Short mmCIF file of C-alpha atoms and ligand atoms in Angstrom, two decimals:
data_model
loop_
_atom_site.label_atom_id
_atom_site.label_comp_id
_atom_site.label_asym_id
_atom_site.label_seq_id
_atom_site.Cartn_x
_atom_site.Cartn_y
_atom_site.Cartn_z
CA MET A 1 81.46 61.60 64.09
CA GLY A 2 84.04 60.09 61.81
CA ARG A 3 87.15 58.01 62.40
CA TYR A 4 89.65 59.08 65.01
CA MET A 5 92.96 60.42 63.81
CA GLN A 6 96.31 59.19 65.13
CA ASP A 7 96.93 62.63 66.71
CA GLU A 8 93.68 62.44 68.68
CA LEU A 9 94.64 58.97 69.94
CA ALA A 10 98.04 60.35 71.03
CA LEU A 11 96.24 62.95 73.17
CA ALA A 12 93.73 60.39 74.46
CA THR A 13 96.46 58.05 75.71
CA ARG A 14 98.35 60.86 77.50
CA ASN A 15 95.27 62.42 79.08
CA SER A 16 93.24 59.89 80.99
CA GLY A 17 89.61 60.27 81.99
CA MET A 18 87.94 59.21 85.21
CA PRO A 19 86.40 55.76 84.65
CA LEU A 20 82.66 56.27 85.18
CA GLU A 21 82.48 53.54 87.86
CA ALA A 22 84.52 55.98 90.00
CA LEU A 23 81.38 58.15 90.24
CA ARG A 24 80.67 55.88 93.24
CA TYR A 25 83.30 57.74 95.32
CA ASP A 26 82.46 61.08 96.92
CA LEU A 27 86.13 62.01 96.47
CA THR A 28 87.90 60.67 93.40
CA PRO A 29 90.83 58.58 94.70
CA LEU A 30 94.31 59.78 93.70
CA GLY A 31 95.22 58.17 90.42
CA LEU A 32 91.60 58.05 89.21
CA HIS A 33 91.21 61.84 88.87
CA TYR A 34 91.07 62.82 85.19
CA LEU A 35 94.12 64.45 83.61
CA LEU A 36 94.59 67.13 80.99
CA ILE A 37 98.17 68.07 80.21
CA HIS A 38 98.79 70.23 77.13
CA PHE A 39 102.56 69.92 76.89
CA ASP A 40 105.12 67.82 78.88
CA ILE A 41 104.94 67.33 82.66
CA PRO A 42 107.84 69.42 84.03
CA ALA A 43 110.21 67.60 86.41
CA THR A 44 109.99 69.95 89.37
CA ASP A 45 111.81 69.99 92.72
CA ALA A 46 109.65 70.81 95.74
CA ALA A 47 112.74 71.65 97.85
CA THR A 48 113.86 74.52 95.60
CA TRP A 49 110.51 75.60 94.09
CA GLN A 50 109.64 79.27 94.33
CA LEU A 51 106.42 81.09 93.55
CA ARG A 52 107.19 84.66 92.44
CA ILE A 53 104.52 87.35 92.69
CA GLU A 54 105.35 90.47 90.69
CA GLY A 55 104.15 93.13 88.27
CA LEU A 56 101.86 95.87 89.62
CA VAL A 57 102.47 95.07 93.29
CA SER A 58 103.93 97.15 96.12
CA LYS A 59 105.96 94.31 97.62
CA PRO A 60 107.03 91.79 94.94
CA ARG A 61 108.43 88.63 96.48
CA ALA A 62 108.94 84.89 96.13
CA PHE A 63 107.53 82.21 98.42
CA THR A 64 109.08 78.80 98.95
CA LEU A 65 106.82 75.80 99.40
CA ALA A 66 107.83 75.56 103.07
CA GLU A 67 106.84 79.20 103.60
CA LEU A 68 103.42 78.62 102.05
CA GLN A 69 102.92 75.50 104.15
CA ARG A 70 103.54 77.51 107.34
CA MET A 71 100.70 79.90 106.47
CA PRO A 72 97.07 79.16 107.50
CA ALA A 73 95.73 76.36 105.28
CA SER A 74 92.32 76.02 103.66
CA THR A 75 90.75 72.86 102.24
CA VAL A 76 88.03 72.96 99.57
CA ARG A 77 86.17 70.08 97.92
CA VAL A 78 86.04 70.81 94.21
CA THR A 79 84.44 69.13 91.21
CA MET A 80 86.63 69.97 88.23
CA GLU A 81 85.65 69.38 84.63
CA CYS A 82 87.59 69.94 81.43
CA ALA A 83 85.95 72.54 79.17
CA GLY A 84 86.43 70.08 76.30
CA ASN A 85 84.57 67.29 78.08
CA GLY A 86 82.06 65.74 75.65
CA ARG A 87 84.00 66.90 72.56
CA GLY A 88 84.21 63.34 71.21
CA GLN A 89 80.40 63.29 70.98
CA THR A 90 80.22 66.35 68.73
CA SER A 91 80.20 66.39 64.97
CA PRO A 92 82.21 67.45 63.11
CA ARG A 93 84.77 66.91 65.86
CA TYR A 94 87.45 69.57 66.43
CA PRO A 95 90.96 68.03 66.42
CA SER A 96 91.84 68.03 70.14
CA MET A 97 91.40 65.77 73.17
CA PRO A 98 88.36 63.61 72.22
CA TRP A 99 86.72 63.23 75.65
CA LEU A 100 83.48 61.27 75.61
CA GLU A 101 82.16 62.22 79.08
CA GLU A 102 84.84 61.21 81.60
CA GLY A 103 86.80 64.50 81.90
CA VAL A 104 85.47 65.29 85.38
CA SER A 105 86.45 64.38 88.98
CA THR A 106 86.23 65.64 92.55
CA ALA A 107 89.15 66.23 94.92
CA GLU A 108 89.82 67.95 98.20
CA TRP A 109 92.50 70.57 97.64
CA THR A 110 94.55 72.08 100.45
CA GLY A 111 96.65 75.21 100.22
CA VAL A 112 96.84 78.92 100.92
CA SER A 113 94.00 81.17 99.91
CA LEU A 114 95.26 83.25 96.96
CA SER A 115 93.63 86.35 98.49
CA VAL A 116 95.94 86.03 101.53
CA LEU A 117 99.02 86.13 99.26
CA LEU A 118 97.65 89.00 97.16
CA LYS A 119 96.98 91.06 100.30
CA LYS A 120 100.54 90.46 101.54
CA ILE A 121 102.16 91.71 98.34
CA LYS A 122 99.58 94.52 97.87
CA ILE A 123 98.35 94.68 94.27
CA LYS A 124 98.11 98.21 92.88
CA GLU A 125 94.83 99.94 92.02
CA SER A 126 95.72 99.96 88.31
CA THR A 127 95.62 96.14 88.16
CA GLN A 128 93.18 94.88 85.55
CA GLU A 129 94.07 91.19 85.57
CA ILE A 130 96.19 88.72 87.47
CA VAL A 131 98.08 86.22 85.34
CA PHE A 132 99.09 82.75 86.51
CA HIS A 133 102.07 81.21 84.75
CA GLY A 134 102.81 77.49 84.71
CA ALA A 135 106.31 76.06 84.24
CA ASP A 136 105.31 73.93 81.24
CA ARG A 137 106.07 75.21 77.73
CA GLY A 138 104.99 74.14 74.29
CA ILE A 139 103.57 75.26 70.98
CA ASP A 140 99.91 75.71 70.11
CA ARG A 141 98.46 77.51 67.07
CA GLY A 142 102.09 77.97 65.97
CA ILE A 143 102.97 80.05 69.03
CA GLU A 144 105.49 78.96 71.68
CA HIS A 145 104.34 79.81 75.20
CA ALA A 146 104.13 78.72 78.82
CA PHE A 147 100.65 77.59 79.94
CA SER A 148 99.26 80.83 81.41
CA ARG A 149 95.77 82.02 82.30
CA SER A 150 94.37 85.15 83.93
CA LEU A 151 91.55 86.15 86.27
CA VAL A 152 90.10 89.57 87.06
CA PRO A 153 90.89 90.71 90.64
CA ALA A 154 87.28 90.19 91.86
CA GLU A 155 87.48 86.51 90.89
CA ALA A 156 91.06 86.05 92.16
CA MET A 157 90.16 87.52 95.57
CA ARG A 158 87.39 84.97 96.29
CA ASP A 159 88.62 83.16 99.43
CA ASP A 160 88.04 79.69 97.97
CA VAL A 161 90.59 80.24 95.17
CA LEU A 162 93.65 78.35 96.38
CA VAL A 163 97.35 78.03 95.71
CA ALA A 164 97.25 74.31 96.49
CA TYR A 165 100.03 71.95 97.53
CA ALA A 166 97.94 68.92 98.52
CA MET A 167 95.19 66.83 96.94
CA ASN A 168 93.07 64.48 99.07
CA GLY A 169 95.57 65.08 101.90
CA GLN A 170 98.65 64.01 99.88
CA PRO A 171 101.33 66.18 98.23
CA LEU A 172 100.38 66.97 94.62
CA LEU A 173 101.36 64.26 92.14
CA PRO A 174 103.60 65.37 89.24
CA GLN A 175 100.75 65.12 86.72
CA HIS A 176 98.44 67.30 88.86
CA GLY A 177 100.91 70.21 89.11
CA ALA A 178 103.47 69.36 91.80
CA PRO A 179 104.51 71.11 93.87
CA LEU A 180 101.97 73.99 93.48
CA ARG A 181 98.88 74.73 91.43
CA LEU A 182 96.05 77.19 91.32
CA VAL A 183 92.55 75.82 92.01
CA VAL A 184 89.60 77.96 90.87
CA PRO A 185 86.44 76.27 92.20
CA GLY A 186 83.40 76.40 89.92
CA TRP A 187 85.38 77.13 86.75
CA TYR A 188 86.26 74.72 83.99
CA GLY A 189 89.65 73.11 84.65
CA MET A 190 91.80 75.33 82.40
CA ALA A 191 91.66 78.13 85.00
CA SER A 192 93.43 75.92 87.58
CA VAL A 193 97.02 76.44 86.37
CA LYS A 194 99.39 73.61 87.33
CA TRP A 195 103.15 73.87 88.10
CA LEU A 196 102.45 77.43 89.20
CA GLU A 197 105.71 79.41 89.31
CA ARG A 198 104.75 83.05 88.73
CA ILE A 199 101.80 85.33 89.44
CA GLU A 200 101.79 88.70 87.68
CA ALA A 201 99.50 91.71 88.13
CA ILE A 202 99.00 93.60 84.84
CA ASP A 203 97.13 96.75 83.73
CA HIS A 204 95.49 95.33 80.61
CA ALA A 205 93.61 92.24 79.43
CA PHE A 206 95.92 89.22 79.15
CA GLU A 207 96.12 87.97 75.57
CA GLY A 208 98.00 84.67 75.96
CA VAL A 209 97.23 81.74 73.66
CA GLN A 210 95.39 79.81 76.40
CA GLN A 211 93.33 82.91 77.23
CA GLU A 212 92.40 84.54 73.91
CA GLY A 213 93.37 81.91 71.34
CA SER A 214 91.52 79.08 73.04
CA TYR A 215 88.77 78.49 75.62
CA HIS A 216 86.05 80.52 73.89
CA PHE A 217 82.65 79.33 72.79
CA ARG A 218 82.53 79.99 69.06
CA ALA A 219 79.69 79.33 66.65
CA VAL A 220 81.88 80.20 63.65
CA ALA A 221 85.62 79.60 63.25
CA GLY A 222 87.64 82.82 63.62
CA GLU A 223 85.04 84.82 65.54
CA LYS A 224 86.00 86.31 68.92
CA GLY A 225 83.43 84.24 70.82
CA VAL A 226 82.54 84.12 74.50
CA PRO A 227 85.14 83.06 77.11
CA CYS A 228 84.65 79.68 78.84
CA THR A 229 84.44 80.37 82.57
CA ARG A 230 82.16 78.45 84.96
CA MET A 231 81.13 74.84 84.39
CA ARG A 232 77.73 74.38 82.76
CA VAL A 233 75.18 72.25 84.61
CA ASN A 234 75.90 68.56 84.04
CA CYS A 235 75.40 65.09 85.49
CA LEU A 236 76.50 61.51 84.92
CA MET A 237 75.47 58.05 86.08
CA ALA A 238 77.72 55.08 86.75
CA PRO A 239 76.59 52.68 84.01
CA PRO A 240 74.81 49.65 85.57
CA GLY A 241 75.54 46.00 84.78
CA ILE A 242 78.81 44.63 83.50
CA PRO A 243 80.71 45.78 80.41
CA ASP A 244 81.68 43.94 77.31
CA TYR A 245 85.49 44.38 77.16
CA TYR A 246 85.46 45.55 73.54
CA GLY A 247 82.64 47.96 72.76
CA ARG A 248 81.59 48.51 76.40
CA ARG A 249 78.05 47.26 75.70
CA ARG A 250 76.35 46.41 79.01
CA PRO A 251 74.31 43.37 79.99
CA VAL A 252 72.15 44.04 83.10
CA ASP A 253 70.14 41.44 85.06
CA ALA A 254 66.36 41.92 84.98
CA GLY A 255 64.70 43.22 88.18
CA TRP A 256 65.41 46.15 90.49
CA VAL A 257 68.58 48.05 89.62
CA GLU A 258 70.02 50.88 91.72
CA ILE A 259 71.35 53.71 89.54
CA LEU A 260 73.89 56.09 91.10
CA GLY A 261 75.10 59.37 89.70
CA ARG A 262 76.50 62.82 90.41
CA ALA A 263 75.36 66.27 89.30
CA TRP A 264 77.23 69.59 89.33
CA SER A 265 77.17 73.15 88.02
CA GLY A 266 79.68 75.98 88.37
CA ASP A 267 76.88 78.55 88.26
CA ALA A 268 74.51 77.56 91.08
CA PRO A 269 73.46 74.66 93.32
CA ILE A 270 71.75 71.67 91.70
CA ARG A 271 67.96 71.90 91.94
CA ARG A 272 66.80 68.77 90.16
CA VAL A 273 68.02 65.61 88.42
CA GLU A 274 65.88 63.48 86.13
CA PHE A 275 66.48 59.95 84.89
CA ALA A 276 64.92 58.50 81.73
CA VAL A 277 64.32 55.00 80.46
CA ASP A 278 63.57 54.94 76.73
CA GLY A 279 62.61 58.61 76.77
CA VAL A 280 60.29 58.53 79.82
CA TRP A 281 61.60 60.97 82.45
CA GLN A 282 61.18 60.83 86.22
CA ASP A 283 62.73 62.73 89.13
CA VAL A 284 65.51 61.07 91.14
CA VAL A 285 66.37 61.26 94.83
CA LEU A 286 69.04 63.90 95.54
CA ASP A 287 71.41 63.49 98.51
CA ALA A 288 72.22 66.53 100.66
CA SER A 289 74.74 68.97 99.18
CA ALA A 290 78.39 67.93 99.75
CA GLY A 291 79.64 71.54 99.56
CA THR A 292 79.24 74.59 97.32
CA HIS A 293 81.76 73.35 94.75
CA ALA A 294 81.28 69.57 95.01
CA TRP A 295 79.11 67.34 92.85
CA ARG A 296 75.84 66.16 94.40
CA ARG A 297 75.07 62.44 94.65
CA TRP A 298 71.74 61.10 93.36
CA THR A 299 70.13 57.69 93.06
CA ALA A 300 67.25 56.16 91.14
CA ARG A 301 65.66 52.71 91.26
CA TRP A 302 64.64 50.99 88.04
CA ASN A 303 62.69 47.75 87.68
CA ALA A 304 64.50 46.61 84.52
CA PRO A 305 62.43 44.59 82.02
CA ARG A 306 64.14 42.30 79.50
CA GLY A 307 65.29 43.86 76.24
CA ALA A 308 67.43 46.73 74.94
CA HIS A 309 66.97 50.05 76.75
CA GLU A 310 68.42 53.55 76.66
CA LEU A 311 69.10 55.26 80.01
CA ARG A 312 69.67 59.02 80.26
CA CYS A 313 69.99 61.63 83.00
CA ARG A 314 69.86 65.41 83.06
CA ALA A 315 70.28 68.05 85.76
CA THR A 316 68.84 71.51 86.36
CA ASP A 317 70.57 74.13 88.53
CA GLU A 318 69.14 77.00 90.59
CA THR A 319 69.50 79.44 87.68
CA GLY A 320 66.98 77.24 85.85
CA ALA A 321 69.64 76.05 83.37
CA VAL A 322 68.95 72.50 82.22
CA GLN A 323 71.11 70.17 80.16
CA PRO A 324 70.18 69.89 76.48
CA LEU A 325 69.28 66.48 75.02
CA GLU A 326 71.63 66.96 72.06
CA PRO A 327 75.04 68.73 71.97
CA ALA A 328 74.90 72.48 71.38
CA TRP A 329 77.07 73.44 68.41
CA ASP A 330 80.55 74.78 69.22
CA VAL A 331 83.41 75.00 66.71
CA THR A 332 86.10 73.73 69.11
CA GLY A 333 83.80 71.35 70.99
CA PHE A 334 83.73 73.22 74.32
CA GLY A 335 81.00 72.99 76.96
CA ASN A 336 79.10 69.98 75.60
CA ASN A 337 76.80 69.17 78.52
CA ALA A 338 74.25 67.15 76.55
CA ALA A 339 72.45 64.52 78.66
CA GLN A 340 74.40 61.26 78.97
CA ARG A 341 73.16 58.20 77.09
CA VAL A 342 73.83 54.65 78.38
CA GLU A 343 72.68 51.64 76.37
CA VAL A 344 71.96 48.43 78.28
CA LEU A 345 70.71 44.98 77.35
CA VAL A 346 68.56 43.56 80.16
CA ARG A 347 68.74 39.74 80.29
N1 MTE B 1 100.30 74.47 83.63
C1 MTE B 1 99.20 73.84 83.17
N2 MTE B 1 98.07 73.94 83.88
C2 MTE B 1 96.95 73.32 83.45
C3 MTE B 1 96.93 72.58 82.25
C4 MTE B 1 98.16 72.47 81.54
O1 MTE B 1 98.25 71.80 80.50
N3 MTE B 1 99.27 73.12 82.04
N4 MTE B 1 95.76 72.02 81.82
C5 MTE B 1 94.53 72.67 82.30
C6 MTE B 1 93.31 71.98 81.95
S1 MTE B 1 92.74 72.24 80.38
C7 MTE B 1 92.59 71.26 82.86
S2 MTE B 1 91.09 70.58 82.43
C8 MTE B 1 93.10 71.04 84.22
C9 MTE B 1 93.17 69.55 84.53
O2 MTE B 1 93.71 69.34 85.81
P1 MTE B 1 94.12 67.87 86.24
O3 MTE B 1 94.97 67.28 85.14
O4 MTE B 1 94.83 67.99 87.53
O5 MTE B 1 92.83 67.10 86.37
O6 MTE B 1 94.39 71.61 84.41
C10 MTE B 1 94.57 72.86 83.80
N5 MTE B 1 95.84 73.44 84.21
MO1 MO B 2 90.70 71.21 80.18
#
């Protein structure tokens, strides 16, 4: 996989992952939720913030945060994963955020259902896409732009798509999009635009850098590719034992070990999770579902014999999709849901 470049390290220190031991929490505590911030975090002011809704609408208008907070609120528990999660395990690596496997978390988001706002301002029939503009600006692929993404109306009108102002019951933190962000449950994280300041209905396909230039699965550089949308089936375990500070190798005491993990998919409910020791697979015990868009807890018990062992886990969802054992090839390292590998030394 080659040596890391200084520019990858710069991204890795700005964008933190969720430490895997935090898989033990149903809801990722504030401050442990992973972060992916392309440009700079804008210094926003909740008291004067306005969300403008315009373009092909009958009643364009702006909403203050206080106005949105007076409207009926919805809360949705959402597992969010970065589309680039797992990129650091692919080879050759694409120069971007080198996630290993920790670009995923679960939060409870509270806000106004986007469909309620869209009905108030009445989008016109000719609308093809709805574009969500963030307040952060920067340059990518040589083009200066604000972070913007679009959805087709059918997706935007789902009632669990939120314009959120709270996370785990607290006002949004600056790094998570304060004071307002979009939350698109089931989709990879890029769809959930932070620092949301403008929503625009347009009569064509949006061609912004973050829509067309990036976030496509591509087998060959330069090809059009297939857009990244919903999260592929995936699962992780909290590594057992204790870590070595440098290298993260893990001694585990011999005897019965309880393994805990989480599984999720943006496409369908989780049907099955398997756990393997040295390549021998067995089914694990799945907890009840924690909600349509939340990861599902699972546990396995392992009578650990002395020696070096490799632990793995893989999930299957109701579409029948199962995680691959090795990363599928993608030019920009998107959607790597290969089964996790944890090496332990039982003592
Ligand atoms: N405005 C804006 N929204 C954004 C981003 C961004 O850089 N700017 N990053 C996106 C990406 S790629 C992901 S994975 C999620 C991460 O959300 P989080 O940092 O709150 O976990 O936010 C998305 N929304
Ligand atoms: Mo992301």
